[in-house]
Short mmCIF file of C-alpha atoms in Angstrom, two decimals:
data_model
loop_
_atom_site.label_atom_id
_atom_site.label_comp_id
_atom_site.label_asym_id
_atom_site.label_seq_id
_atom_site.Cartn_x
_atom_site.Cartn_y
_atom_site.Cartn_z
CA MET P 8 -0.29 0.05 -0.47
CA LEU P 9 1.25 3.66 -0.87
CA ILE P 10 -0.31 6.62 0.51
CA LEU P 11 0.38 9.57 -1.46
CA ALA P 12 -0.86 13.27 -0.45
CA GLY P 13 -0.61 16.66 -1.87
CA TYR P 14 -2.65 19.83 -3.09
CA SER P 15 -5.51 18.23 -5.52
CA LYS P 16 -3.94 20.26 -8.18
CA GLU P 17 -0.60 19.16 -7.80
CA MET P 18 -1.28 15.46 -6.96
CA GLU P 19 -3.39 16.14 -10.46
CA ASN P 20 -0.35 17.12 -11.66
CA PHE P 21 1.38 14.82 -10.58
CA LEU P 22 -0.60 11.53 -12.63
CA THR P 23 -0.59 12.63 -15.67
CA LEU P 24 3.21 12.45 -15.89
CA ASN P 25 3.69 9.56 -17.25
CA PRO P 26 0.45 7.45 -18.45
CA GLY P 27 0.53 4.46 -16.27
CA LEU P 28 0.23 6.50 -12.29
CA ARG P 29 -3.17 6.93 -13.20
CA SER P 30 -3.79 3.34 -13.25
CA ARG P 31 -1.48 2.20 -10.24
CA PHE P 32 -3.61 4.63 -7.66
CA PRO P 33 -6.76 3.68 -8.53
CA PHE P 34 -8.21 5.35 -5.72
CA VAL P 35 -8.54 8.81 -4.86
CA ILE P 36 -9.48 10.25 -1.89
CA ASP P 37 -10.28 14.18 -1.34
CA PHE P 38 -10.83 15.51 1.84
CA PRO P 39 -12.06 19.32 2.52
CA ASP P 40 -9.98 21.78 4.28
CA TYR P 41 -11.16 22.17 7.74
CA GLU P 42 -13.52 24.84 9.14
CA VAL P 43 -12.48 27.83 10.83
CA GLU P 44 -14.04 25.88 13.96
CA GLU P 45 -12.45 23.12 13.93
CA LEU P 46 -9.40 24.42 12.80
CA LEU P 47 -9.16 26.29 16.18
CA GLU P 48 -10.08 23.68 18.47
CA ILE P 49 -6.44 21.84 16.20
CA ALA P 50 -4.92 24.69 17.46
CA GLU P 51 -6.53 24.41 21.64
CA GLN P 52 -5.59 21.27 21.56
CA MET P 53 -2.26 21.95 19.89
CA ILE P 54 -1.67 24.71 23.06
CA ALA P 55 -3.17 22.78 25.84
CA GLU P 56 -1.04 19.83 24.61
CA ARG P 57 1.75 22.09 25.05
CA GLU P 58 0.45 23.50 28.08
CA TYR P 59 -0.36 26.64 27.12
CA ARG P 60 -4.20 28.44 26.87
CA LEU P 61 -5.19 31.44 25.39
CA SER P 62 -5.81 34.64 26.25
CA LYS P 63 -9.36 35.63 24.90
CA ASP P 64 -7.99 38.09 22.67
CA ALA P 65 -5.85 35.78 21.55
CA TYR P 66 -8.71 33.61 20.51
CA TYR P 67 -10.25 35.99 18.66
CA LYS P 68 -7.05 36.86 16.67
CA LEU P 69 -6.64 33.48 15.49
CA LYS P 70 -9.91 33.12 14.85
CA GLU P 71 -10.13 36.53 12.40
CA HIS P 72 -7.27 34.86 11.11
CA PHE P 73 -8.75 31.60 10.28
CA LEU P 74 -11.37 33.25 8.98
CA ASP P 75 -9.57 35.53 6.48
CA ILE P 76 -7.66 32.56 4.98
CA LYS P 77 -10.58 30.24 5.22
CA TYR P 78 -13.32 32.91 3.04
CA ASN P 79 -10.07 34.98 1.65
CA ARG P 80 -7.92 32.80 1.21
CA SER P 81 -4.86 35.48 1.53
CA LEU P 82 -2.18 32.31 1.94
CA LYS P 83 -1.52 31.11 -2.13
CA ASP P 84 -0.76 27.47 -0.48
CA PHE P 85 -2.59 26.94 3.32
CA SER P 86 -2.15 23.56 4.57
CA ASN P 87 -5.04 23.48 6.72
CA GLY P 88 -3.61 21.46 9.99
CA ARG P 89 0.10 22.29 9.12
CA TYR P 90 -0.61 25.74 9.07
CA VAL P 91 -2.54 25.29 12.57
CA ARG P 92 1.33 23.77 13.75
CA ASN P 93 2.97 25.98 12.28
CA VAL P 94 1.31 29.37 14.04
CA VAL P 95 1.31 27.71 17.55
CA GLU P 96 5.04 26.76 17.15
CA LYS P 97 5.56 30.19 16.55
CA SER P 98 3.42 31.64 18.75
CA VAL P 99 4.99 30.03 20.98
CA ARG P 100 8.57 31.32 20.70
CA ALA P 101 7.06 34.61 19.87
CA GLN P 102 5.47 34.32 24.19
CA ALA P 103 8.80 33.23 24.48
CA MET P 104 11.28 36.08 23.35
CA ARG P 105 8.11 38.57 25.00
CA LEU P 106 8.70 37.74 28.36
CA LEU P 107 12.20 37.36 28.38
CA MET P 108 12.60 40.95 26.33
CA GLU P 109 9.92 42.32 29.68
CA ASP P 110 11.74 40.15 32.49
CA ARG P 111 8.56 38.51 33.01
CA TYR P 112 8.42 35.54 34.70
CA GLN P 113 4.86 34.43 36.69
CA ARG P 114 3.42 31.34 36.63
CA GLU P 115 0.05 32.67 34.26
CA GLU P 116 2.12 35.06 32.40
CA LEU P 117 4.56 31.78 31.01
CA LEU P 118 1.28 29.50 30.94
CA THR P 119 -0.59 32.21 29.04
CA LEU P 120 -0.09 33.11 24.85
CA THR P 121 -1.50 36.58 24.33
CA MET P 122 -3.15 38.54 21.39
CA ASP P 123 0.79 39.89 20.99
CA ASP P 124 2.21 36.40 21.03
CA ILE P 125 -0.12 34.90 18.02
CA SER P 126 2.13 35.19 14.70
CA PHE P 127 1.70 34.17 11.46
#
């Protein structure tokens, strides 16, 4: 068994590169992009797994960003779950840098990602 994954348009192009490829992959499953609420759930789960939490403002900033990407397609290569993971990791690094620069290390601040930390 071999599973190939990628963007629909690019995968379709890939299967046309060699006349025998399409017959070797008879099953094609097209998964729709996640909805905004699902992207937020993924982000919240990733954040919780890292033992962080989002402030209300951070949550709304993230939601607005996902709405913008989902419906305005401001990013050409939006990658769904991977994009969410990248945003979470970037935001955690931004929070660490913010706290380091502010010389603030209270427990609540160490555990909370604020609106200023959310990075795209």
